Structures are given as C-alpha cells and as structure tokens.
C-alpha cells in the first residue's frame, strides 16, 4: 500500500535545509534527478519523493539519517508554529502527557481539511513505578527518529522542561490493515532551571507561606487536632479546599431511555463480545440491522482510527484516543462516525458517543443527512459549515500556489532565453556597447589612436569551394572558426563579425554565399598596451589550430594567410534595426593588404606592427620591400614564432601557467573592466581597464559561435589611387 502526504511536509524539509545549511545546499539538492525545488502546500506527494529527499540530503550533508530526522522533528514543530498553528498547539494540554494524548484528536481535526493525511498515532502509558512510556504507531517505517525532536521541542517551548527519550522497543504489530511500526520510548522529563531572580522570588514566597502556616498552626494547636488542624490551616490560607474536590453522582439517572436516544441520536452501546445493546435513533435509521437480536458491531463497522484490531482489549488500550468507525458499504450508503469510547465497568459495556464524520456540505448530502439530523448541542453542525469555508479557502490558496509555480517556471525559462539572447548579442557587439543599446542610450563613436588589426583567409578557398559539396565547406569553416573563437577568449581580443556579400542575380532572388575571412582587433573597444602582442600570439595560435583542420579536397591540413597592421581607427555603432559595431579607417585597408599580399602558412606584418613587436622577444624575419596594391612600396616582415612562450600557453592548454600580458597583472575587477572612458579620443598608451586572459579550465564552458564569414571587401581600381596618408578616405567593416 503506497502512502502519500501533503506538500507541507516537503516545504518544511526545504525550509530546514535552507535555514540550517544555506540556499546553496538546497540548490544542489534540488538539482539532483527526481528532486523538486518547490512544493505546494495542499498538493499530495508520494512518500517515495520525501524519503528520497531525506536520503539525498543525508548523503549531501554527510550526516546519519537519525541525526537529520531528529533535527527535522525539531524544525517541524517550529515550522508549524510559524505557519499559524501556535495557539492550537498550546491549547492541546496543560502538561506534556495531556499534549501527547490529544495529538490524535488534532490529527483527526486536521484530516477534515487534509483528507489524504495519513498521520501517526500516539499513546501515553504510565507504569506502576511512575515511568512514562510513549507508544508511536506509523505506516511509515524508519521515521521514528522525528518523534524525539518534536517532543523535546514541545517540552522546551511550552512546558519549560527538558526531555530525554530512549527507545525501549521497536517492533511490527500485525494489525488489521497490515504491518505497522510500533516504537516504545521511555520519556524522562525534568524541569528546566529558571532564571536566578525567579528562583529567589519563588523561594521567598515559599518561605513566607510556610512561616504563616507555622504561625497559624501554633494559634490553632490548642483547639484542633490531627487532620482537623491541617484542614483548618489550609482553608484559612486558601479560602476553600480546591485540592480535595470529588464529583457527586446521583443515585438514579434521571433520564428516560427514549430521551437519551433522541438527545444523542448517534451513539452505540456494546458489550465485551462486541454485541450491540442499543443505539441512537439516527443510527437505527441508517443501519436498521443493528437492531437485530444478536447484531455484532464488527460485522457492521470497521475501525479506521486508531488502526487497531476490533477487540474490546485493543479499544480499552486506546481509550483516550478518538475513534473513527466506518460502516461496510451496502446497497445504501457508507457512514463514518467519529467520537469517544467510554468504558462502563459495572455494566461491562462500552459506550461510543459519536457524530457523523463530515468534511463539507457535499458530504452531508452524499450521506443523505441534513443539518436537522444533527443534535442541537453537536458541534458537528458548526464544524461542517466552518470547514466548508475552509475548503473553499484551501482551493483558492491551491490555485494561487499553482499560478505562482507556473509564473516561477515561466520566469526561469524567460531568464534562460534572456541569457541566450544576451550571449548572442555579446557575440555580435562589445558588452558595454550592447548594454548601452539595451538601455536605450545612444553610443558615441570613438577614435582609437592605436590598435592592431588581423585578417586571415584560407589558401585556395575558391578551388576548394568548386570541388566540394557546400556542407563540406560549412563543416570545415565551422571547425576552423570554433578553434579561432576559443583563441580570442584566451588572448582577450575582439572578433570582428565581417560579412562580404557575393550576390548572384536570379530575377529578384539574391543568394548570400559563405566566405573564409576572419578578422580580429586588439585594443578595441577596450584599450590595452599589449594589443600588438595579443594579436601576434593569436596569429601564432591560428596557424597551429589551422593545421588541425582538414582540407576536404586533399585530406591534408588547410593553410591560411595572415596579415597584421597597427594603426588608428574610428569605431562606432551604425544602424538601428540591425546595429553593427564598425571600424573605420585606412588601417583596416592596410591590414587587409598584408593578408592578401602574404604567403601561405605565414604571418605577414606591416612596419608599424613590427615596431611594436621587435623588442618583445618575437622571432621576426624581414621580407623586404614589396609592391602593395594601393600603397606602393612597403617594407614588411614575417612573424615566425615566440620563443618566450610555449605553444601550450598560446593555445590555452597550459593550466596554471604564467600570465601572458603584463597589463593583466594590474587589471581590476570585472565591473571596472567593463567600463570604457567616456571620451572621443582614447590614447593608445592608456593603461587598460583590464582585459583578462581566461582560465583555460573555464574555456570548455564558453559556447563558441561559428559565423559564416566572407572576405571583408574587395578593393576596386579607384581605391588603389588613394594615398595611405590620407586618413579622410575611410573604409569600414561591419561586425
């Protein structure tokens, strides 16, 4: 038989983990398979979920189940108080024994609202030597460690006492409904020491009272003797003898049998053999068979609570519990009764004073009853009406919780989609510029007096495209760009999203083709002193990475041409519907010329880039003067390598290696690194706000974006006549 319980228990467990061990611990726990992160109070959950949650919590926190369950028991009591049950709990009894004895009644009341609740049962037994035994019965095995936590918290909070509990016996009782766990605790209760001032006050009060009693005793010593003297002393102090009250019973019960059966329409009297002696009038109306001469109660009813065998001995054992009986379903209807068992010793019979167990007006109608069928003195009338309102409130609360959970899930999905959108946006635009655009701010263009620009392309790319299927080209470029994108994160440079439009006209249809160009820039949009070193190391890494990509035609590693140039640019955002961060300036043109006039598998440098690298330990070879289209004669160089840095460091594979760039050592926090000076002109020698070379161990978590890139542009014949010194003639690349 599977057991279920309400989300209130799971919410308490969640509250315990968060309050005692922190939100991060609960986040880890809720992320495990099969574990939810939120629970609705009035929704029913399978016990398997709760037990699994306890088990995972014990493993995560590295604590034993008994320790965790006892902690849960203590927290459960406090959680119930905070949930609004404080006053209800305080009124259960004036001492711990009365409190425990009325727990079953509380569970019976709560079952009116929580119909699926399967609560444990408690029974207190006082031994002949004055010891207190607590009997715990439950359908759920292994959870009895919760009980000491609850009882100790109750004793401490309500009765200012300390309780220790020891398990005396743990067994399984073969009851009517199956195996039940039965645990017997020995309960030792000691009064906690009060505050010193209270102790002193109480002691003084006691001494004063004793002194008065001694004086009174002396004054009456000559007049009264023995118990008369003691009685006179007590009466003179208290005014009445409260402690000696004894009830008075009539010699004859002045109630007619007919009046009794009408006044208590729901009652049953049965003997030790469970033979029915008489019943109330309404029970006779619903179950006329009970009027038969030899009617047996266990043939018409079964005990629902407490779950004991239907014998007079079991009933007397739980005489202080509230009993719920359910009639066997016949052709008519099923009746549930709830009430108290009273043993009549002189008659050898049991009186069951009860009322119909009803949760709502709908159940009242289903049973075939009306409010008029309930006695005027029976509080079931008020209870049904009040619970009807309570059920409506619970349903409304449940709906609100479901809507809240739906909104939480939608909010989480929305946040995930927002993260995806921002990741995509930050791949297209610099972060600080994207943030300004999201805030609706305009982005001013800025001049960067010095930066280093890189262009690269695949050698014989046109021939490869002519000999291969398009999907092979896409796969090759995707593999290459993914490796290059990873290197941009390592060296802290910015990838330029460049598109070149090759348009083939088919009437009004135009087709965009994929290109092989790759462009990055160092020192833009965040200035850094080591822009040339970063781009140079990136270029060396590109050449290594390209050898890992296969030419789909020849099956050999592809070859790339790389060109670098250092110079000034103007950068800004162009467009509104599809904003692009653009670089303007002849430096872009010169960098492209370094690539197009380069040699396969070589890194071609302009003179300005060479001047930035010549004293940094790089292995550089002079190429000499060459004719550059649109530039005339230029002295250029080849970057062969960097002896000071290993290939693993360049590729980001060396974990815990030295920092590659000196300005990274002085970088500030990430928030400061995102800030860009709000000026139009940014000096190249301005110290960087901090461009971080990411930890290689974190690079696996960075999602690469493989964009379809074409050659940045083609220089027409007119542009070849433009002087390189004329900065007013500007080309732009959109990215």
XYZ file of C-alpha atoms in Angstrom:
735
model
C 0.000 0.000 0.000
C 1.530 3.293 -1.082
C 1.447 6.279 1.286
C 1.114 9.922 0.403
C 1.498 13.186 2.249
C 0.936 16.843 1.619
C 3.482 19.333 0.345
C 3.512 20.987 3.785
C 5.956 18.287 4.952
C 8.246 18.736 1.957
C 8.121 22.517 2.345
C 9.225 22.072 5.952
C 12.117 19.903 4.790
C 13.097 22.566 2.273
C 12.906 25.242 4.987
C 15.145 23.148 7.257
C 17.878 22.745 4.634
C 17.807 26.427 3.664
C 17.737 27.733 7.235
C 20.322 25.369 8.720
C 22.629 24.726 5.754
C 22.046 27.609 3.321
C 20.338 28.247 -0.008
C 23.290 26.857 -1.966
C 22.859 23.479 -0.267
C 19.183 23.361 -1.231
C 20.036 24.378 -4.802
C 22.448 21.452 -5.016
C 19.863 19.122 -3.505
C 17.026 20.266 -5.770
C 19.234 19.906 -8.848
C 19.574 16.160 -8.276
C 17.480 13.865 -10.501
C 13.973 13.257 -9.204
C 14.082 16.131 -6.684
C 11.786 19.140 -6.970
C 12.799 22.614 -5.935
C 9.339 23.835 -4.837
C 6.283 22.233 -3.273
C 2.652 23.298 -2.996
C 1.130 23.077 0.481
C -2.132 21.352 -0.401
C -0.834 19.075 -3.137
C -0.375 15.404 -2.307
C 3.066 13.887 -2.952
C 4.152 10.277 -2.813
C 6.192 9.216 0.204
C 8.904 7.970 -2.145
C 9.707 11.568 -3.050
C 10.023 12.639 0.584
C 12.086 9.638 1.625
C 14.339 10.134 -1.391
C 14.756 13.784 -0.445
C 15.804 12.804 3.080
C 18.225 10.217 1.741
C 19.845 12.645 -0.711
C 20.095 15.313 1.991
C 21.900 12.894 4.321
C 24.365 11.975 1.564
C 24.942 15.601 0.583
C 25.384 16.809 4.175
C 27.276 13.677 5.270
C 25.076 13.078 8.325
C 23.266 9.971 9.521
C 19.540 9.585 8.958
C 18.683 9.517 12.680
C 20.505 12.803 13.324
C 18.887 14.511 10.341
C 15.392 13.216 11.169
C 15.651 14.384 14.782
C 16.718 17.803 13.530
C 13.759 17.738 11.146
C 11.395 16.902 14.020
C 12.534 19.932 15.998
C 12.270 22.171 12.955
C 8.840 20.745 12.068
C 7.444 21.919 15.420
C 8.815 25.436 14.863
C 7.616 25.394 11.251
C 4.069 24.544 12.402
C 4.151 27.413 14.896
C 5.221 29.854 12.194
C 2.510 28.512 9.876
C -0.218 29.672 12.288
C -0.731 26.581 14.447
C 0.917 28.047 17.566
C -2.282 28.786 19.520
C -3.838 25.479 18.510
C -0.806 23.558 19.753
C -0.633 25.451 23.056
C -4.235 24.557 23.898
C -3.802 20.800 23.484
C -2.901 20.241 27.135
C -1.629 21.760 30.349
C 1.255 19.304 30.568
C 3.266 17.075 28.274
C 1.138 13.970 28.925
C -2.081 15.797 28.043
C -0.418 17.331 24.994
C 0.641 13.953 23.607
C -2.719 12.412 24.491
C -4.537 14.959 22.348
C -2.285 14.756 19.293
C -4.532 12.146 17.714
C -7.526 14.456 18.181
C -5.607 17.253 16.475
C -4.770 14.961 13.563
C -8.431 13.956 13.346
C -9.445 17.609 13.130
C -6.816 18.400 10.504
C -7.986 15.401 8.482
C -11.178 17.347 7.787
C -9.125 19.713 5.635
C -6.293 17.349 4.677
C -8.368 14.361 3.639
C -5.401 12.313 2.358
C -3.379 12.828 5.542
C -2.042 9.584 6.999
C -0.825 10.730 10.404
C 0.908 8.573 13.036
C -0.773 7.681 16.317
C 0.495 8.345 19.854
C -0.388 6.765 23.186
C 0.997 7.529 26.640
C 1.313 4.760 29.227
C 2.266 5.324 32.863
C 3.938 2.331 34.507
C 3.415 1.274 38.118
C 6.760 2.782 39.121
C 5.762 6.153 37.627
C 7.694 5.952 34.369
C 6.258 7.498 31.232
C 6.160 5.381 28.066
C 5.277 6.853 24.683
C 3.891 4.432 22.100
C 4.344 5.540 18.491
C 2.474 3.845 15.637
C 3.035 4.636 11.975
C 2.580 3.238 8.488
C 5.948 4.692 7.536
C 8.926 2.693 8.675
C 12.184 4.249 9.822
C 10.902 7.754 10.611
C 10.545 7.370 14.379
C 13.667 9.488 14.961
C 11.469 12.505 14.177
C 9.475 11.957 17.391
C 12.250 12.851 19.923
C 12.935 16.063 18.014
C 9.267 17.107 18.174
C 8.659 16.122 21.813
C 11.872 17.743 23.066
C 10.987 20.988 21.269
C 7.423 20.918 22.676
C 8.658 20.345 26.225
C 11.199 23.136 25.929
C 8.872 25.699 24.307
C 5.560 25.011 26.053
C 6.366 23.422 29.417
C 9.809 24.843 30.246
C 11.240 21.387 30.754
C 13.917 19.138 29.341
C 13.064 15.749 27.887
C 15.266 12.799 27.064
C 13.859 9.866 25.101
C 15.260 6.356 24.805
C 13.930 3.643 22.501
C 12.885 0.659 24.607
C 11.289 -1.477 21.941
C 10.826 -1.417 18.187
C 8.563 -3.962 16.583
C 5.959 -4.556 13.929
C 2.410 -5.103 15.041
C 0.234 -7.247 12.832
C -2.855 -5.074 12.794
C -5.924 -5.400 10.624
C -4.582 -3.120 7.879
C -1.153 -4.760 7.690
C 2.264 -4.314 9.245
C 2.581 -1.203 11.431
C 5.730 0.108 13.012
C 5.384 0.311 16.786
C 8.136 2.068 18.747
C 8.093 2.467 22.532
C 10.040 5.388 24.029
C 10.978 5.870 27.664
C 10.401 9.568 28.349
C 12.244 11.323 31.159
C 11.098 14.873 31.856
C 12.952 17.275 34.152
C 12.076 20.869 34.931
C 14.499 23.398 33.491
C 16.182 25.813 35.866
C 14.503 29.191 35.785
C 16.294 32.477 35.967
C 18.047 33.298 39.223
C 15.725 36.191 40.047
C 12.675 34.000 39.545
C 14.169 31.326 41.750
C 14.866 33.833 44.501
C 11.362 35.288 44.264
C 9.759 31.840 44.331
C 11.908 30.793 47.284
C 10.974 33.914 49.265
C 7.328 33.379 48.501
C 7.515 29.770 49.654
C 9.284 30.691 52.886
C 6.691 33.375 53.646
C 3.846 30.944 53.079
C 5.440 28.302 55.308
C 6.038 30.865 58.049
C 2.381 31.940 58.011
C 1.249 28.328 58.098
C 3.500 27.619 61.100
C 2.103 30.651 62.915
C -1.454 29.617 62.157
C -0.702 26.092 63.292
C 0.565 27.390 66.658
C -2.540 29.529 67.188
C -4.861 26.587 66.495
C -2.837 23.921 68.271
C -4.859 24.045 71.428
C -8.236 23.965 69.656
C -7.927 21.353 66.907
C -6.073 18.101 66.438
C -4.876 15.826 63.590
C -6.500 16.282 60.184
C -8.855 18.916 61.527
C -5.842 21.075 62.308
C -4.351 20.617 58.829
C -7.703 21.285 57.172
C -8.188 24.447 59.188
C -4.736 25.739 58.205
C -5.254 25.105 54.504
C -8.791 26.520 54.469
C -7.685 29.635 56.318
C -4.978 30.286 53.701
C -6.841 29.380 50.520
C -10.411 30.147 51.444
C -11.579 26.776 50.050
C -10.240 23.268 49.742
C -9.672 23.015 45.942
C -7.370 20.012 46.094
C -9.974 17.775 47.750
C -12.761 18.168 45.153
C -14.644 14.990 44.381
C -17.570 14.751 41.968
C -21.037 13.833 43.154
C -23.129 11.292 41.254
C -26.887 10.744 41.599
C -28.256 7.512 42.969
C -30.579 7.333 39.982
C -30.068 8.611 36.465
C -32.997 10.894 35.830
C -33.046 10.422 32.091
C -35.570 8.394 30.162
C -34.252 5.819 27.708
C -36.247 7.440 24.894
C -34.970 10.915 25.749
C -31.372 9.675 25.877
C -31.621 8.025 22.444
C -33.151 11.189 20.985
C -30.726 13.565 22.684
C -27.788 11.507 21.475
C -29.009 10.229 18.088
C -25.540 8.915 17.217
C -24.367 6.566 19.959
C -23.754 2.851 20.330
C -23.559 0.658 23.440
C -21.897 -2.755 23.065
C -20.561 -5.372 25.456
C -17.259 -7.210 25.792
C -18.206 -9.568 22.956
C -18.983 -6.567 20.687
C -22.670 -7.425 20.840
C -24.789 -4.302 20.267
C -27.082 -3.449 23.186
C -28.736 -0.299 21.887
C -28.105 2.647 19.521
C -29.231 6.211 18.878
C -32.278 6.864 16.719
C -30.373 8.117 13.660
C -28.038 5.139 13.632
C -31.141 2.950 13.750
C -32.488 4.813 10.741
C -29.314 4.375 8.702
C -28.401 0.877 9.865
C -31.593 -0.861 10.933
C -29.789 -4.203 11.018
C -28.094 -3.176 14.272
C -31.454 -3.657 15.983
C -31.310 -7.386 15.374
C -31.151 -9.544 18.471
C -27.588 -10.802 18.063
C -26.084 -7.963 15.969
C -22.296 -7.745 16.275
C -20.642 -4.359 15.935
C -17.608 -5.651 13.968
C -19.996 -7.074 11.344
C -21.288 -3.596 10.567
C -18.313 -1.356 11.255
C -14.552 -1.339 10.869
C -12.160 0.829 12.918
C -10.395 3.434 10.792
C -8.597 5.236 13.611
C -6.709 4.261 15.647
C -5.700 1.370 13.458
C -6.160 -1.438 15.954
C -7.853 -4.802 15.906
C -11.565 -4.709 16.636
C -11.490 -6.216 20.132
C -12.537 -4.796 23.466
C -8.954 -5.147 24.747
C -7.496 -3.056 21.893
C -10.208 -0.440 22.305
C -9.573 -0.138 26.042
C -5.828 0.193 25.358
C -6.545 3.285 23.225
C -9.460 4.504 25.370
C -8.104 8.079 25.373
C -7.991 8.254 21.591
C -10.669 9.481 19.290
C -12.217 6.565 17.411
C -13.370 6.691 13.805
C -15.646 3.877 12.620
C -16.771 3.263 9.056
C -19.749 1.147 8.104
C -19.361 -1.535 5.475
C -20.784 -0.315 2.193
C -24.076 -1.942 1.338
C -26.883 -1.126 -1.051
C -27.484 2.188 0.643
C -24.622 4.412 1.730
C -21.442 4.428 3.785
C -21.454 6.139 7.173
C -18.394 7.347 9.066
C -18.648 8.037 12.782
C -16.201 9.903 14.991
C -16.316 10.015 18.777
C -15.181 8.846 22.209
C -15.193 5.413 23.827
C -16.312 5.225 27.496
C -15.976 2.000 29.474
C -18.770 1.242 31.940
C -17.201 -1.084 34.461
C -20.401 -2.007 36.364
C -22.229 -2.997 33.199
C -19.249 -4.482 31.375
C -20.183 -2.416 28.308
C -18.619 0.273 26.136
C -20.436 3.493 25.277
C -19.452 5.037 21.951
C -20.577 8.693 21.925
C -20.132 9.858 18.345
C -21.216 12.080 15.488
C -21.049 11.678 11.712
C -17.608 12.490 10.330
C -18.245 15.089 7.644
C -15.934 17.493 5.856
C -18.354 19.544 3.795
C -21.961 20.152 2.920
C -21.466 17.988 -0.148
C -20.555 15.008 2.031
C -23.580 15.761 4.190
C -25.787 15.430 1.121
C -23.960 12.356 -0.169
C -24.594 10.524 3.094
C -28.241 11.522 2.972
C -28.192 13.714 6.060
C -29.392 17.222 6.803
C -28.248 19.652 9.457
C -31.517 18.945 11.261
C -30.371 15.343 11.774
C -27.547 16.565 13.991
C -28.349 17.341 17.616
C -28.509 20.984 18.608
C -25.656 20.514 21.056
C -23.491 18.723 18.483
C -20.655 20.966 17.297
C -20.551 18.984 14.048
C -23.128 21.467 12.755
C -20.746 24.404 13.147
C -17.752 22.321 12.120
C -19.266 21.399 8.748
C -20.151 24.995 7.961
C -16.760 26.317 9.050
C -14.884 23.614 7.191
C -16.902 24.346 4.055
C -15.455 27.837 4.108
C -12.033 26.458 4.969
C -12.092 24.100 1.982
C -13.007 26.978 -0.311
C -10.074 28.984 1.052
C -7.762 26.000 0.607
C -8.847 25.589 -3.004
C -8.225 29.267 -3.651
C -4.818 29.029 -1.976
C -4.013 25.953 -4.036
C -4.902 27.773 -7.237
C -2.735 30.717 -6.226
C 0.175 28.393 -5.469
C -0.225 26.684 -8.843
C -0.261 30.045 -10.616
C 2.750 31.134 -8.600
C 4.594 27.961 -9.580
C 3.657 28.461 -13.246
C 4.924 32.038 -13.101
C 8.130 30.887 -11.439
C 8.721 28.309 -14.166
C 7.914 30.853 -16.886
C 10.233 33.350 -15.222
C 13.015 30.761 -15.119
C 12.503 29.925 -18.795
C 12.373 33.617 -19.634
C 15.644 34.174 -17.787
C 17.235 31.283 -19.688
C 16.073 32.727 -23.000
C 17.308 36.138 -21.921
C 20.724 34.651 -21.199
C 20.784 33.064 -24.658
C 19.803 36.360 -26.257
C 22.434 38.279 -24.312
C 25.078 35.688 -25.179
C 24.218 36.090 -28.841
C 24.149 39.874 -28.531
C 27.504 39.993 -26.749
C 28.969 37.849 -29.529
C 27.886 40.465 -32.069
C 28.630 43.631 -30.086
C 31.007 44.583 -27.274
C 29.380 44.020 -23.903
C 29.394 47.620 -22.708
C 28.027 48.837 -26.039
C 25.314 46.174 -26.063
C 24.311 47.187 -22.515
C 24.026 50.816 -23.574
C 21.845 49.873 -26.536
C 19.618 47.724 -24.300
C 19.156 50.714 -22.001
C 18.082 52.818 -24.973
C 21.166 55.003 -24.891
C 22.988 56.275 -27.949
C 26.570 55.094 -28.437
C 29.061 57.737 -29.473
C 31.805 56.898 -31.921
C 35.345 56.988 -30.538
C 38.783 57.338 -32.045
C 41.441 54.817 -31.067
C 44.869 56.190 -31.865
C 46.477 52.788 -31.954
C 45.233 49.215 -32.276
C 46.277 46.073 -34.119
C 44.057 44.513 -36.779
C 44.352 40.981 -38.180
C 42.913 39.469 -41.340
C 43.192 35.852 -42.437
C 41.807 33.652 -45.175
C 42.098 30.089 -46.401
C 44.554 29.445 -49.217
C 42.883 28.153 -52.439
C 39.465 28.548 -50.813
C 37.856 29.221 -54.209
C 39.210 25.953 -55.601
C 38.019 24.068 -52.536
C 34.525 25.502 -52.959
C 34.434 24.464 -56.600
C 35.406 20.863 -55.813
C 33.290 20.170 -52.706
C 29.699 19.980 -51.617
C 28.516 23.057 -49.692
C 28.008 21.034 -46.499
C 31.697 20.053 -46.504
C 32.678 23.704 -46.760
C 30.401 24.619 -43.875
C 31.844 21.814 -41.737
C 35.403 22.892 -42.498
C 34.749 26.572 -41.717
C 32.825 25.706 -38.565
C 35.694 23.577 -37.255
C 38.204 26.315 -38.043
C 36.160 29.220 -36.650
C 35.362 27.337 -33.449
C 39.082 26.959 -32.757
C 39.742 30.602 -33.632
C 36.878 31.821 -31.410
C 38.339 29.934 -28.492
C 41.688 31.672 -29.034
C 40.051 35.115 -28.944
C 38.881 34.370 -25.398
C 42.357 33.250 -24.402
C 44.146 36.351 -25.645
C 41.487 38.932 -24.819
C 40.966 40.325 -28.310
C 37.776 41.160 -30.140
C 36.429 39.199 -33.071
C 35.074 41.306 -35.879
C 31.911 39.910 -37.483
C 32.597 40.632 -41.145
C 30.248 39.789 -43.981
C 31.025 40.046 -47.663
C 28.043 39.822 -49.946
C 28.507 37.817 -53.133
C 25.229 38.252 -54.942
C 24.074 36.160 -57.821
C 21.055 37.572 -59.615
C 18.171 35.283 -60.455
C 15.485 37.809 -61.277
C 14.577 39.311 -57.927
C 16.190 36.477 -55.941
C 19.550 37.113 -54.312
C 21.662 34.448 -52.596
C 24.218 35.064 -49.838
C 27.310 32.877 -50.009
C 29.756 31.882 -47.281
C 33.279 33.270 -47.179
C 36.527 32.305 -45.452
C 37.795 35.604 -43.988
C 38.417 36.035 -40.260
C 39.111 39.402 -38.658
C 40.078 40.375 -35.107
C 41.259 43.561 -33.448
C 43.317 44.180 -30.331
C 42.925 47.371 -28.318
C 39.317 47.939 -29.417
C 36.836 48.501 -27.858
C 38.881 48.326 -24.617
C 42.310 49.909 -24.967
C 45.289 47.874 -23.875
C 49.042 48.439 -24.104
C 49.676 44.879 -25.269
C 47.271 44.919 -28.226
C 50.025 44.013 -30.716
C 51.383 41.185 -28.534
C 47.902 39.729 -28.065
C 47.122 39.738 -31.768
C 50.580 38.352 -32.624
C 50.173 35.434 -30.209
C 46.660 34.892 -31.535
C 48.045 34.711 -35.062
C 50.586 32.090 -33.988
C 47.753 30.141 -32.388
C 45.672 30.417 -35.571
C 48.438 28.847 -37.585
C 48.704 25.946 -35.115
C 44.924 25.483 -34.996
C 44.596 25.552 -38.783
C 46.859 22.514 -39.033
C 44.211 20.568 -37.093
C 41.544 21.275 -39.740
C 41.459 19.010 -42.804
C 41.086 20.168 -46.401
C 38.018 18.242 -47.683
C 39.595 18.000 -51.178
C 43.141 16.848 -50.430
C 42.635 15.407 -46.963
C 45.646 17.412 -45.765
C 45.696 20.260 -43.217
C 44.473 23.550 -44.609
C 46.776 26.539 -44.990
C 45.931 30.107 -44.067
C 47.353 33.523 -44.859
C 47.508 36.031 -42.009
C 48.159 39.776 -42.145
C 48.646 42.273 -39.300
C 48.770 46.050 -39.206
C 48.868 48.549 -36.354
C 47.348 51.997 -36.649
C 44.468 54.342 -35.753
C 40.772 53.607 -36.326
C 37.404 55.156 -35.636
C 34.843 52.803 -34.054
C 31.110 53.240 -33.587
C 27.658 51.719 -33.950
C 25.871 52.027 -37.273
C 22.188 51.246 -37.795
C 19.171 50.804 -35.553
C 17.228 47.767 -36.773
C 20.409 45.714 -37.131
C 23.096 47.691 -35.283
C 26.704 46.920 -36.150
C 29.858 47.952 -34.386
C 32.048 49.282 -37.200
C 35.713 50.071 -37.695
C 36.517 52.948 -39.999
C 39.931 53.900 -41.290
C 42.754 53.166 -43.685
C 44.332 50.883 -41.085
C 41.628 48.324 -41.911
C 42.567 48.542 -45.592
C 46.272 48.157 -44.842
C 45.694 45.099 -42.644
C 43.693 43.505 -45.447
C 46.561 44.227 -47.878
C 49.000 42.494 -45.511
C 46.814 39.388 -45.697
C 46.197 39.458 -49.449
C 49.921 40.046 -50.225
C 51.063 37.432 -47.747
C 52.467 33.939 -48.235
C 50.609 30.691 -47.352
C 51.194 29.491 -43.783
C 52.962 32.757 -42.927
C 52.084 35.741 -40.722
C 52.683 38.977 -42.625
C 53.496 42.129 -40.606
C 53.497 45.780 -41.565
C 56.255 48.087 -40.389
C 54.065 49.609 -37.658
C 53.262 46.198 -36.183
C 56.932 45.185 -36.426
C 57.921 48.244 -34.404
C 55.575 47.127 -31.594
C 56.966 43.586 -31.532
C 60.658 43.934 -32.339
C 61.765 44.388 -28.720
C 59.339 41.827 -27.239
C 61.400 38.692 -27.983
C 59.479 37.537 -31.054
C 61.268 35.698 -33.874
C 60.724 38.035 -36.848
C 62.208 37.841 -40.352
C 62.388 40.805 -42.702
C 60.719 40.170 -46.039
C 61.971 43.360 -47.669
C 60.173 45.844 -49.858
C 57.170 44.710 -51.850
C 54.636 46.455 -54.034
C 51.331 46.692 -52.176
C 48.211 47.463 -54.146
C 47.021 50.969 -53.311
C 50.025 51.577 -51.009
C 53.082 51.487 -53.197
C 56.398 50.159 -51.876
C 56.255 48.856 -48.280
C 58.835 47.116 -46.094
C 57.153 44.109 -44.497
C 58.112 41.243 -42.179
C 57.180 37.644 -41.319
C 56.374 36.613 -37.755
C 57.956 33.184 -37.274
C 57.321 32.493 -33.592
C 57.551 33.496 -29.940
C 60.417 31.674 -28.183
C 59.439 33.127 -24.814
C 56.059 31.376 -24.701
C 55.246 27.707 -25.248
C 52.703 26.514 -27.776
C 50.530 25.205 -24.948
C 50.394 28.682 -23.423
C 49.497 30.228 -26.750
C 46.764 27.606 -27.279
C 45.490 27.986 -23.721
C 46.285 24.387 -22.789
C 48.775 25.134 -20.012
C 46.835 25.136 -16.751
C 48.230 27.466 -14.097
C 50.855 28.891 -16.438
C 52.313 32.397 -16.189
C 50.307 35.435 -17.220
C 50.978 36.240 -20.886
C 50.442 40.002 -20.699
C 51.731 42.481 -18.169
C 48.602 44.639 -18.117
C 46.596 41.613 -16.972
C 48.606 41.678 -13.747
C 47.243 45.140 -12.965
C 43.692 44.523 -14.123
C 40.934 45.463 -11.741
C 37.564 43.869 -11.057
C 35.291 42.707 -13.856
C 32.874 45.563 -13.221
C 35.662 48.085 -13.767
C 36.914 46.229 -16.827
C 33.530 46.712 -18.495
C 33.779 50.483 -18.156
C 35.113 52.437 -21.136
C 36.304 56.036 -20.799
C 33.502 58.331 -21.970
C 35.727 60.330 -24.330
C 36.001 60.515 -28.065
C 39.748 60.013 -28.307
C 41.416 57.153 -26.445
C 45.195 57.183 -26.224
C 46.951 54.022 -27.223
C 49.267 54.275 -24.235
C 46.372 54.459 -21.790
C 46.581 51.579 -19.333
C 43.889 49.006 -19.917
C 40.906 48.825 -17.650
C 41.636 45.127 -17.690
C 41.392 42.561 -20.471
C 41.600 39.195 -18.804
C 43.067 36.095 -20.345
C 40.501 33.471 -19.228
C 41.493 30.487 -17.155
C 41.927 27.622 -19.649
C 39.940 25.336 -17.348
C 36.892 27.540 -17.916
C 37.128 27.687 -21.679
C 35.140 24.500 -22.106
C 32.106 26.320 -20.691
C 32.291 29.067 -23.334
C 29.946 28.402 -26.209
C 31.741 29.142 -29.486
C 29.912 30.934 -32.242
C 30.901 29.850 -35.737
C 29.793 32.652 -38.021
C 29.635 32.446 -41.801
C 32.326 34.910 -42.836
C 33.273 36.115 -46.314
C 36.202 38.260 -47.435
C 35.764 41.686 -45.826
C 35.631 43.579 -49.080
C 37.203 43.851 -52.488
C 39.294 46.903 -53.283
C 38.241 48.423 -56.590
C 40.593 50.084 -59.008
C 39.674 53.591 -57.912
C 40.629 52.890 -54.347
C 44.137 51.891 -55.368
C 44.932 55.505 -56.086
C 44.042 56.655 -52.593
C 47.020 57.706 -50.550
C 47.694 55.751 -47.401
C 48.456 59.010 -45.622
C 45.040 60.459 -46.410
C 43.079 59.442 -43.282
C 39.911 61.133 -44.540
C 39.471 58.296 -47.035
C 37.947 55.562 -44.915
C 36.775 52.028 -45.450
C 34.553 50.237 -42.981
C 33.923 46.686 -41.949
C 30.621 45.710 -40.345
C 30.714 43.247 -37.493
